[in-house]
Coordinates of C-alpha atoms and ligand atoms in Angstrom, one line a residue:
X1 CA 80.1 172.5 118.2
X2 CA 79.2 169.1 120.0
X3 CA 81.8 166.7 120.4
X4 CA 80.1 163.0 120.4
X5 CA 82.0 160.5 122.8
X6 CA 83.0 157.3 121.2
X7 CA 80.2 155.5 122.6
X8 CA 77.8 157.9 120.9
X9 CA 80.1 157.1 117.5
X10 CA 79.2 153.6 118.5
X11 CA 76.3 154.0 118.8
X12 CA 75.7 155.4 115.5
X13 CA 77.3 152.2 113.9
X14 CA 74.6 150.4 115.9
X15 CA 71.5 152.2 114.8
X16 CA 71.3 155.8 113.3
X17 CA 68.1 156.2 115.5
X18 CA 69.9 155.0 118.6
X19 CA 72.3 157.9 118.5
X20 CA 70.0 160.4 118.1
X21 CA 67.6 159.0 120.9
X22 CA 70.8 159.2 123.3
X23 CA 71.1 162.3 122.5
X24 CA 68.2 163.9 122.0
X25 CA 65.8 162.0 124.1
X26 CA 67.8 159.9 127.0
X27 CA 65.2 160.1 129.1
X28 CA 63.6 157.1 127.1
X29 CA 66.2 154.9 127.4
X30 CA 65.6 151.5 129.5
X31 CA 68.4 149.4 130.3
X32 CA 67.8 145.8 131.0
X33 CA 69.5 144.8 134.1
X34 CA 71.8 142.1 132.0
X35 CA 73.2 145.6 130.0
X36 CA 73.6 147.5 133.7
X37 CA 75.2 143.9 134.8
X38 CA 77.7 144.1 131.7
X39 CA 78.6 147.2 132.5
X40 CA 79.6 146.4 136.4
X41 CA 81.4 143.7 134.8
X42 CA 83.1 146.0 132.4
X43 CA 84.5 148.5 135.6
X44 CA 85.6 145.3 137.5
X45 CA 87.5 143.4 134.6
X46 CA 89.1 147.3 133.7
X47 CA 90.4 147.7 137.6
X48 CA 91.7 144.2 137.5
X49 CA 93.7 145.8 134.3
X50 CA 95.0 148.5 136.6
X51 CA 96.9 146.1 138.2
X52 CA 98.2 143.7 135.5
X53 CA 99.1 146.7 133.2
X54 CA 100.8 148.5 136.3
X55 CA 101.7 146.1 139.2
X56 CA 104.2 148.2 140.7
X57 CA 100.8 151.3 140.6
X58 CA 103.8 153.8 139.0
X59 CA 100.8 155.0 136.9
X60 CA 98.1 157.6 137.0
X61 CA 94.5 156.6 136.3
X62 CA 92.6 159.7 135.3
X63 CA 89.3 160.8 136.3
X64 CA 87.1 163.3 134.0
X65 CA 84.2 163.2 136.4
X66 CA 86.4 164.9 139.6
X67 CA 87.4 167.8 137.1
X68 CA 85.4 167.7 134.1
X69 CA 86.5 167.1 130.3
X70 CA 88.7 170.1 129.9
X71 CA 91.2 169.1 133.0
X72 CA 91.2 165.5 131.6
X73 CA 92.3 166.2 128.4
X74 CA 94.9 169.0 129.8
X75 CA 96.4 166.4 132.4
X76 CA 96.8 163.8 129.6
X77 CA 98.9 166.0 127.2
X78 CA 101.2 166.6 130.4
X79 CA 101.5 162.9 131.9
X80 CA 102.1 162.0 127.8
X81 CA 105.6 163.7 128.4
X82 CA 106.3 161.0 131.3
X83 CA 107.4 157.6 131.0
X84 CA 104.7 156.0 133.3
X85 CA 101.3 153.8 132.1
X86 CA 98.2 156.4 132.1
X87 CA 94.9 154.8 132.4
X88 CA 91.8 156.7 130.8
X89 CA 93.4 159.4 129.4
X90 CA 90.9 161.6 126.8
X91 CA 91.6 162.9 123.6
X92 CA 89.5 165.2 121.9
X93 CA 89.2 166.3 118.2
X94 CA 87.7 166.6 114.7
X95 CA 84.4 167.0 116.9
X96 CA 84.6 163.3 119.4
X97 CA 86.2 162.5 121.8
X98 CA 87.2 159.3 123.6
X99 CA 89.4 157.8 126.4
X100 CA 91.4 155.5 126.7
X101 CA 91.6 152.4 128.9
X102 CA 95.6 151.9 128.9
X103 CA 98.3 153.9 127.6
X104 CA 102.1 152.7 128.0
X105 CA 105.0 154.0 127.3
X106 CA 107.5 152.3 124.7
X107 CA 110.7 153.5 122.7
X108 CA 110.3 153.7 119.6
X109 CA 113.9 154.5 117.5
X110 CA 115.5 155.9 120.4
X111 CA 112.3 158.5 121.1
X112 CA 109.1 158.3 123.6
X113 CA 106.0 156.6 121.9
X114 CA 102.7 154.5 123.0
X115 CA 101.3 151.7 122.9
X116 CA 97.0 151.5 123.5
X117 CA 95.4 148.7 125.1
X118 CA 91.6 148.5 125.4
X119 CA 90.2 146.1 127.7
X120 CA 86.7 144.2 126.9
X121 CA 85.2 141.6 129.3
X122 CA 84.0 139.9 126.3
X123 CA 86.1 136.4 125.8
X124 CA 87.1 137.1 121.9
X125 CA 87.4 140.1 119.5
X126 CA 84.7 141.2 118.0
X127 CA 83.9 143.7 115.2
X128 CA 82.5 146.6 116.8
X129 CA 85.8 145.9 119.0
X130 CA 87.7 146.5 115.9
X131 CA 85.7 150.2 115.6
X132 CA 85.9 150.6 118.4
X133 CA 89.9 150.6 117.9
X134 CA 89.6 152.9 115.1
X135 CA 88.3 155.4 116.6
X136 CA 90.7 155.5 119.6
X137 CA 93.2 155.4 117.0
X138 CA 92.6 158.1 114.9
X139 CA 91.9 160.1 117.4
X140 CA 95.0 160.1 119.7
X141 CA 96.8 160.5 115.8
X142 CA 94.6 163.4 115.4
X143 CA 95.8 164.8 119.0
X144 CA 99.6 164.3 117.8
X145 CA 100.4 161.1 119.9
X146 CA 102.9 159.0 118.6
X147 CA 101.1 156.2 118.9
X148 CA 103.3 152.9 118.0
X149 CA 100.5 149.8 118.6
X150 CA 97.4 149.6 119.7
X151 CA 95.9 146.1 121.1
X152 CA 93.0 144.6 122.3
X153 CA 92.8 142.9 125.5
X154 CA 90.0 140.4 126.3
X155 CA 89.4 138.1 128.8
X156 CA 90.7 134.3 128.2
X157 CA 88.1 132.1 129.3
X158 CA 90.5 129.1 129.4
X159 CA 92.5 130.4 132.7
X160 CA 92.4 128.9 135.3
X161 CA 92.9 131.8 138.8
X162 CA 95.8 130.5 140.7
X163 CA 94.4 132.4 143.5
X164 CA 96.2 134.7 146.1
X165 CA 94.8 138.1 143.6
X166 CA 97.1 136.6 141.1
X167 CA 95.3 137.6 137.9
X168 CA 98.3 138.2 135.9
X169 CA 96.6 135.8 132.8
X170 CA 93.6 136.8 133.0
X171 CA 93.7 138.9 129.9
X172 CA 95.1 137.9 126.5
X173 CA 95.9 140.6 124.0
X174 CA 95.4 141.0 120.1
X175 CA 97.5 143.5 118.0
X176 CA 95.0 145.5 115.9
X177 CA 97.2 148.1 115.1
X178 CA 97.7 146.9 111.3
X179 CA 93.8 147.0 110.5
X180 CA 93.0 149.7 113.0
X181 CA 95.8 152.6 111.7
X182 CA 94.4 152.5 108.0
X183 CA 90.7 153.7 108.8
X184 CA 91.3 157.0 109.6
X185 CA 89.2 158.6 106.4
X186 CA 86.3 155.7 107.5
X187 CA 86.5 157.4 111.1
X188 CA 86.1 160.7 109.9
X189 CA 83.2 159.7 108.2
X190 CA 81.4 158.0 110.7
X191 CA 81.9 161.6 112.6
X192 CA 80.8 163.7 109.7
X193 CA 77.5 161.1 109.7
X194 CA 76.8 161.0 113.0
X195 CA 77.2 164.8 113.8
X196 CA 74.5 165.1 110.9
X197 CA 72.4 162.8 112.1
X198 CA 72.6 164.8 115.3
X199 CA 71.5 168.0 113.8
X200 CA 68.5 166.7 112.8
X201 CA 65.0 167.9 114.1
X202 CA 63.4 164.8 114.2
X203 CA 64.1 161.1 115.2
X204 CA 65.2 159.0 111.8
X205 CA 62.9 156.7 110.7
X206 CA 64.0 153.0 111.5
X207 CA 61.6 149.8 112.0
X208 CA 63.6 147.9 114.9
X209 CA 65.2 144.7 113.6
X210 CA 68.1 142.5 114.2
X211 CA 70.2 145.7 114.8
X212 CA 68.7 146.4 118.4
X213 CA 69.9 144.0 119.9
X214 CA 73.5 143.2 118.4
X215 CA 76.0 144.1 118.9
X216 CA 74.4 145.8 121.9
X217 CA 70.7 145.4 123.3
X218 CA 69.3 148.8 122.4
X219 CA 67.7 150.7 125.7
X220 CA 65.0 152.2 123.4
X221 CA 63.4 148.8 122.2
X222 CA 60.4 149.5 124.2
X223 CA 59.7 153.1 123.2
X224 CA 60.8 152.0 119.3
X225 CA 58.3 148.8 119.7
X226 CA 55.6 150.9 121.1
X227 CA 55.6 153.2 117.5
X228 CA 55.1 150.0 116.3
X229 CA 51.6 148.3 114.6
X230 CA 51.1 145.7 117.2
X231 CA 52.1 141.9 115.8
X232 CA 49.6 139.7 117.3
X233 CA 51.3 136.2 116.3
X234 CA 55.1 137.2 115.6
X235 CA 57.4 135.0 113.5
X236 CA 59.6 135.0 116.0
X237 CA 57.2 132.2 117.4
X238 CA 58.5 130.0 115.0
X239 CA 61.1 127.3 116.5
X240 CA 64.1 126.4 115.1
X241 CA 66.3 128.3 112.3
X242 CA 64.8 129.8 109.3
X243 CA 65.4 128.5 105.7
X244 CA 66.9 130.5 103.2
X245 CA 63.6 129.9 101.0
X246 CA 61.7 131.2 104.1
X247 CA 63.9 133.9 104.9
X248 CA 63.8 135.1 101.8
X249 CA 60.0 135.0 101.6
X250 CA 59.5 137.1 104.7
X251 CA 61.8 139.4 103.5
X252 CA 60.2 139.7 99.9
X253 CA 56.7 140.3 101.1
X254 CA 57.7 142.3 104.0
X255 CA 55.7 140.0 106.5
X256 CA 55.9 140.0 110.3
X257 CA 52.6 137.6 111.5
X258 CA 52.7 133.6 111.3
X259 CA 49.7 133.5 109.8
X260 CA 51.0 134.7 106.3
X261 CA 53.6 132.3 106.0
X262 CA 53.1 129.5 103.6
X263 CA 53.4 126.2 105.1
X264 CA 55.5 124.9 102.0
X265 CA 58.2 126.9 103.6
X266 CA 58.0 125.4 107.0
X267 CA 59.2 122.1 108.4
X268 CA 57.3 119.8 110.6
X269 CA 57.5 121.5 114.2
X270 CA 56.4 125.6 112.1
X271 CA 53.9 124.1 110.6
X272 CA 52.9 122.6 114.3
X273 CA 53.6 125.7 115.7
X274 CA 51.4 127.8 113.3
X275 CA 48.4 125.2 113.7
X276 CA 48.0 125.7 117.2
X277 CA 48.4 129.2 117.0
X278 CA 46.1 129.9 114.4
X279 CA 43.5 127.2 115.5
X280 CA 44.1 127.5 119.5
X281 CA 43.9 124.7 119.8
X282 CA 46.6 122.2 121.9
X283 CA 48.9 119.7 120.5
X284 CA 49.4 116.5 122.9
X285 CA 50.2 113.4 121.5
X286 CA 49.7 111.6 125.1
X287 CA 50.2 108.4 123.8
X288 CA 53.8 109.0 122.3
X289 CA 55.2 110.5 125.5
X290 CA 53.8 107.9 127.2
X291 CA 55.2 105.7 125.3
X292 CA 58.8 107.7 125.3
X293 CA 58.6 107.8 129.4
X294 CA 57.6 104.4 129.7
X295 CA 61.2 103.0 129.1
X296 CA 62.5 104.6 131.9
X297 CA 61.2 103.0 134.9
X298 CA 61.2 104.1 138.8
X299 CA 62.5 105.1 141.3
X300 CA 63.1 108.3 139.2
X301 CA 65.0 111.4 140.0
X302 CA 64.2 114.9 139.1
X303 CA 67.1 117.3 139.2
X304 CA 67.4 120.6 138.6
X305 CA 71.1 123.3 139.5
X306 CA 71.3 126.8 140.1
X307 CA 74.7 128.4 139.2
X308 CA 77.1 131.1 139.4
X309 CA 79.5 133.0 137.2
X310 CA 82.2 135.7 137.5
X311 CA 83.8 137.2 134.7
X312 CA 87.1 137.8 137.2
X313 CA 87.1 134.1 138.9
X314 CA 86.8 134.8 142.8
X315 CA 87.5 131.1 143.9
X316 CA 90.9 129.2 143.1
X317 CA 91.0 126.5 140.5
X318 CA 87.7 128.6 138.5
X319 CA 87.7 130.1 135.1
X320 CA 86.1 133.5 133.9
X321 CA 82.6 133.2 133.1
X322 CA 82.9 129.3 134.2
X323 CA 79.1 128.5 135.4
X324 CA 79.3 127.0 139.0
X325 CA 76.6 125.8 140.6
X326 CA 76.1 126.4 144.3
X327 CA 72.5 124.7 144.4
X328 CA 70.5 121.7 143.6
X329 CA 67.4 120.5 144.3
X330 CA 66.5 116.6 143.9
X331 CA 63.3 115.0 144.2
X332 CA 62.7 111.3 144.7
X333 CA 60.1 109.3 143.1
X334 CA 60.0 105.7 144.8
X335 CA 58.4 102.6 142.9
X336 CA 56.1 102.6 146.1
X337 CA 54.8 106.8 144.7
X338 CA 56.5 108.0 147.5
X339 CA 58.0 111.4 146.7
X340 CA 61.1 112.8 148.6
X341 CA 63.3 116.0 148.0
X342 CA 66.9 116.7 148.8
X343 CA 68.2 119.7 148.5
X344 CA 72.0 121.4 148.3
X345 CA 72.7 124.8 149.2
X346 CA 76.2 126.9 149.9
X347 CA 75.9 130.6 151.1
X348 CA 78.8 130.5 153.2
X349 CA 80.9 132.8 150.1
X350 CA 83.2 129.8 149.6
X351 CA 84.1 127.4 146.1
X352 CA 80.7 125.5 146.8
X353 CA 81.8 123.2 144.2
X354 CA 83.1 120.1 146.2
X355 CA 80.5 120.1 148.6
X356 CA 78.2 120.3 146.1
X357 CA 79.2 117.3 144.0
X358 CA 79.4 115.4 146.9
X359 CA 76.1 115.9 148.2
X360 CA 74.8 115.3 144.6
X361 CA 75.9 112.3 143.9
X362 CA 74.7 111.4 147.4
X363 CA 71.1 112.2 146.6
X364 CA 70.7 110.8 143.1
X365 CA 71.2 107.1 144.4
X366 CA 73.0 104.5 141.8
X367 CA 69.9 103.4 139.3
X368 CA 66.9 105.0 137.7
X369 CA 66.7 107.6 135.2
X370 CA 67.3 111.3 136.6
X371 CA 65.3 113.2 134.5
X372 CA 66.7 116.9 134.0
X373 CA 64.9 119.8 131.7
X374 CA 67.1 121.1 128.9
X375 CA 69.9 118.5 130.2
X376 CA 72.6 120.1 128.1
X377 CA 73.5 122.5 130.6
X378 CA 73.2 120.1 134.0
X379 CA 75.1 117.3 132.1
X380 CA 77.6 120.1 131.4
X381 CA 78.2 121.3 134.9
X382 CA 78.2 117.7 136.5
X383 CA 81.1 117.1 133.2
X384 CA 83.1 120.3 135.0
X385 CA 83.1 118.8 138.3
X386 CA 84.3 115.6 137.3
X387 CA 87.5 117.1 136.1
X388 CA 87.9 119.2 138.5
X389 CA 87.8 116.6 141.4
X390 CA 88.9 113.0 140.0
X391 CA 88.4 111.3 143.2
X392 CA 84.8 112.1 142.3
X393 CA 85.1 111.6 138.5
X394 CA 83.7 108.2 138.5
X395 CA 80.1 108.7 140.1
X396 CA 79.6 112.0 138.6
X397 CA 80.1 110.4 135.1
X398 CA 77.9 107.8 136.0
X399 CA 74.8 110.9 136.6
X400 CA 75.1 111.5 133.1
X401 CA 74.6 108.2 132.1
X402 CA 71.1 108.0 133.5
X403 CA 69.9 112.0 132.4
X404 CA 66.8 112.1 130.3
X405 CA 65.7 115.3 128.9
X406 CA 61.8 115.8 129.9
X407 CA 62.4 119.1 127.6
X408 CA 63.0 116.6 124.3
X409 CA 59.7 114.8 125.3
X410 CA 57.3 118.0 125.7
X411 CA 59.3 119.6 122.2
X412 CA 58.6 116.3 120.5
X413 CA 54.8 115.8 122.0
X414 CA 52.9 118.8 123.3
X415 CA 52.9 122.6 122.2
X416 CA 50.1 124.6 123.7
X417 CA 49.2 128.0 122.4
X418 CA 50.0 130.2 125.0
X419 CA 53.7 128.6 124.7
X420 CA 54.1 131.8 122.4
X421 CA 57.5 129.4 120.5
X422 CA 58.9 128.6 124.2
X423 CA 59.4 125.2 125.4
X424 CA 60.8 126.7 129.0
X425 CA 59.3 124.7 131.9
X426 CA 58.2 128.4 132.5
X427 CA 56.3 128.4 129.6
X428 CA 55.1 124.4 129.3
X429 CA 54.1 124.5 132.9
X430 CA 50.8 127.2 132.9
X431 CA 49.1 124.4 130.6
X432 CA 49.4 121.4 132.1
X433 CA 49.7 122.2 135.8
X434 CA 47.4 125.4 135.5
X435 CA 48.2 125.3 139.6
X436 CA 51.9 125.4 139.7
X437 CA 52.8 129.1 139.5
X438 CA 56.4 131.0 139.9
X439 CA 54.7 133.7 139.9
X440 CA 53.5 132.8 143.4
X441 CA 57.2 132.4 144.6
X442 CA 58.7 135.2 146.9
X443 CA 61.9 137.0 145.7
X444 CA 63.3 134.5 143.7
X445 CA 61.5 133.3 140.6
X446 CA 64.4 132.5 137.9
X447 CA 67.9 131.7 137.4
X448 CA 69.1 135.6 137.2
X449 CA 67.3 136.5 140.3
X450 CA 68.5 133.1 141.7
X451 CA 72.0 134.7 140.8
X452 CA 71.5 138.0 141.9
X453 CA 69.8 136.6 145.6
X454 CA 73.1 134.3 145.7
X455 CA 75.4 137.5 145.0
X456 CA 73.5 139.3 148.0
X457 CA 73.1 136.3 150.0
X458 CA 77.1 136.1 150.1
X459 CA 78.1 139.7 150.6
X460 CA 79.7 140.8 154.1
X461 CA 77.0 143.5 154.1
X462 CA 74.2 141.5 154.3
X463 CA 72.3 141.1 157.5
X464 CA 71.9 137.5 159.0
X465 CA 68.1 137.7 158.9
X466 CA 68.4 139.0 155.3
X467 CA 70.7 136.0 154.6
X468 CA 68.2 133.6 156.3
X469 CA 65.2 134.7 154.0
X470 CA 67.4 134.5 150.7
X471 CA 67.9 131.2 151.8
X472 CA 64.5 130.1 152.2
X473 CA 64.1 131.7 148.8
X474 CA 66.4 129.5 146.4
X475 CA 65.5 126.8 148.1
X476 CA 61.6 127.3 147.8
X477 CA 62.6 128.2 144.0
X478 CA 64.9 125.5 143.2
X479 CA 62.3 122.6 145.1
X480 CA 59.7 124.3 142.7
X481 CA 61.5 123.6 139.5
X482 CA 62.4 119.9 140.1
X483 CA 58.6 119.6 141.6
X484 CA 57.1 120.8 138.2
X485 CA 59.3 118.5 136.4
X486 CA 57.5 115.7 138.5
X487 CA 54.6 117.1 137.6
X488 CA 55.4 117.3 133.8
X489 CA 56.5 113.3 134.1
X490 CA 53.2 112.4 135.3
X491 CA 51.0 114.4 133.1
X492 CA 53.2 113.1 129.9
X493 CA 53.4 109.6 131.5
X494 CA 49.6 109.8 132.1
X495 CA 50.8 108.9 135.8
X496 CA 48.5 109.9 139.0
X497 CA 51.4 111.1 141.9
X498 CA 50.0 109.7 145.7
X499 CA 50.8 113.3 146.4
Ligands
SF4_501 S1 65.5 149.9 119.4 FE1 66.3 149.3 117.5 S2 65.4 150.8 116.0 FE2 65.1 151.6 118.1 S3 66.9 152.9 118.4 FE3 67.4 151.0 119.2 S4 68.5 149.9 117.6 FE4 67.4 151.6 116.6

């Protein structure tokens, strides 16, 4: 008989399909590099767990992949008779199998009994998290362990790292052991299910839908999509939350292109949306964002950050998953049309946060608007900073002050069809400055490959002409991002730049 893990069981609760794809046809699977990110993420925050769980290293961390399933399962039943922590010990039975991530010893009346902790790198508990615990449950019960508790443990995205490796905090735990115990006859059926959905001959039939991508982005979307009837205009297009009346609608009549929606059922922006779609033809109310822009008068800044995040801080005084940025880029526009960039970048491996904050409040000068696309997230980071270095507080505040959000100007005034729903400067850009292309850029052309060149650019391993031309890289990206927000102003301010 095959014995499904408890990620195939997983799986299963995900999308009936999606288990029998995995196992039946894994060849197909594609996973984004955010999913193979999540799970480097997942191997680093469960080592970090080694250590908390165990600081003394009195326990034994099994391997299945040194002697295969059989030995796994064999040296867990033995090290269950000991009083030390076992990580990743296997249990097998009713037809799955799982491991789990931390298993320690307690006393329970006077006898030997555990307590199971699985560790997530997510920052709360979520529901598959609680299936996830009722199937480790029911299955070390079914293998005879006393088990006394089991907990989750997740990271708490409110710690701040001491530094020295001290990451004693960095996971908080939650007792599921009262909702997790009672659904052992839900377990078994989920097994029963999922073994007969395995058994079948052919794939099941299921049209992909909100499922594929929650609570895990599916690997097969593409091959699933590609079974598909083509959507020419999807509603997905469509910005902004859907009614319930439109919701309902969609659902009634089964429909999946924009132009079958009624408009009654749309507010202002949809119907907008659909227009240009359906017409092709551009919305620009020139004189409006003119208008808008005209309030804020020059010299004008255009700023734009690059960040960083580790789910297991790596720099004193950081939180997990806290986004710091390491880079900015800052052009200039004088009264005169003159147009100057400054530019901050930190590759040296070490907090680039002071030096950073420093350097920007240097560059943005002490009047004129700085105009920033989707602010939220700049006016966030320059907020973090502030707190975290007081002597600074005062200026960095003051940025905010001045930020105005060229993204709330093209949202309110222009939408061009081949926006496909996107107001990214990615996707804004193409139409009004048809000869500004990231596309053109070398190596890095977005923030995750911005992230990913910074990650490299920092390593030990990486060669100091490999370093250099990662360099040259963010800083040609980052310059291109603030340049096309200048461009942006003067097309919406119906402006002609001297350059
Ligand atoms: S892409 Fe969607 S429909 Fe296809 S297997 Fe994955 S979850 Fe199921």
């Amino acid at each position: 008989m095959r014995v499904l893990s408890k990620s195939k069981l997983l799986a299963f609760r995900q999308c009936p399909k999606r288990l029998w794809l995995e196992v039946h046809r894994p060849d197909l699977r594609e996973d984004s590099s955010a999913t193979l990110a999540s799970f480097m993420v997942g191997h680093q925050v469960g080592d970090i767990a080694r250590h908390v769980y165990d600081p003394k290293g009195k326990g034994t961390l099994i391997d299945f992949q040194v002697g295969g399933f059989d030995a796994a399962f064999t040296r867990t039943q033995a090290l269950l008779q000991t009083n030390q922590p076992i990580f990743e010990a296997g249990f097998r039975a009713e037809g799955a199998l799982a491991f789990a991530d931390v298993m320690l010893p307690i006393k329970q009346a006077g006898n030997r009994a555990w307590r199971m902790v699985e560790v997530k790198s997510s920052t709360s508990v979520k529901d598959y998290h609680r299936d996830d615990a009722a199937v480790q449950a029911f299955l070390a019960h079914s293998c005879g362990v006393p088990l006394a508790g089991i907990a989750l443990a997740h990271i708490d995205s409110s710690w701040v790292y001491p530094g020295g490796g001290d990451y004693s905090g960095l996971l908080v735990e939650n007792d599921l052991t009262d909702e997790a115990f009672p659904r052992e006859a839900e377990v078994r059926g989920w097994i029963e299910e999922a073994h007969e959905i395995v058994a079948k001959k052919k794939e099941p039939r299921v049209l992909t839908g909100e499922q594929c991508s929650a609570p895990y982005e599916c690997g097969f979307f593409a091959y699933c999509q590609s079974n598909e009837p083509l959507v020419e205009q999807p509603l997905h297009w469509l910005p902004g939350a859907q009614n319930k009346a439109l919701k309902a609608h969609i659902e009634a009549h089964g429909l999946s292109e924009l132009r079958d929606v009624p408009d009654g059922l749309l507010n202002e922006k949809q119907r907008r949306v659909k227009k240009v779609t359906l017409t092709g033809k551009v919305h620009f109310d020139q004189v409006s964002a003119a208008r808008d822009l005209a309030q804020h008068k020059l010299p004008a800044y255009f700023m734009d950050f690059e960040t960083i995040q580790f789910a297991v801080p790596i720099w004193k005084g950081t939180r997990p998953y806290q986004q710091i940025p390491f880079q900015f880029s800052v052009h200039r526009l004088a009264r005169t049309g003159k147009l100057v960039q400054q530019a901050f970048l930190d590759l040296s491996g070490g907090d680039p946060s002071r030096g950073f904050a420093e350097a920007l409040v240097g560059a943005c000068g002490e009047r004129g608007p700085i105009f920033v696309y989707n602010a939220g997230f700049e006016m966030a980071r320059i907020r973090d900073l502030a707190q975290r270095f007081p002597r600074l507080a005062k200026a960095l505040l003051a940025l905010n002050e001045r930020v105005v959000d060229l993204l709330r100007v093209a949202r309110e005034h222009y939408y061009h069809p081949s926006q496909q729903g996107s107001w990214s400067i990615k996707a804004v850009l193409p139409a009004l400055c048809p000869d500004l292309n990231y596309g053109d850029l070398d190596g890095v052309q977005d923030g995750g490959t911005a992230m990913e060149a910074f990650m490299e650019a920092i390593s030990p391993q990486t060669s100091a002409a490999r370093k250099a031309k990662i360099e040259q890289q963010l800083l040609d990206y980052c310059a291109l991002d603030t340049y096309a927000m200048v461009r942006l102003w003067a097309a919406f301010s119906r402006t002609t730049l001297k350059v």
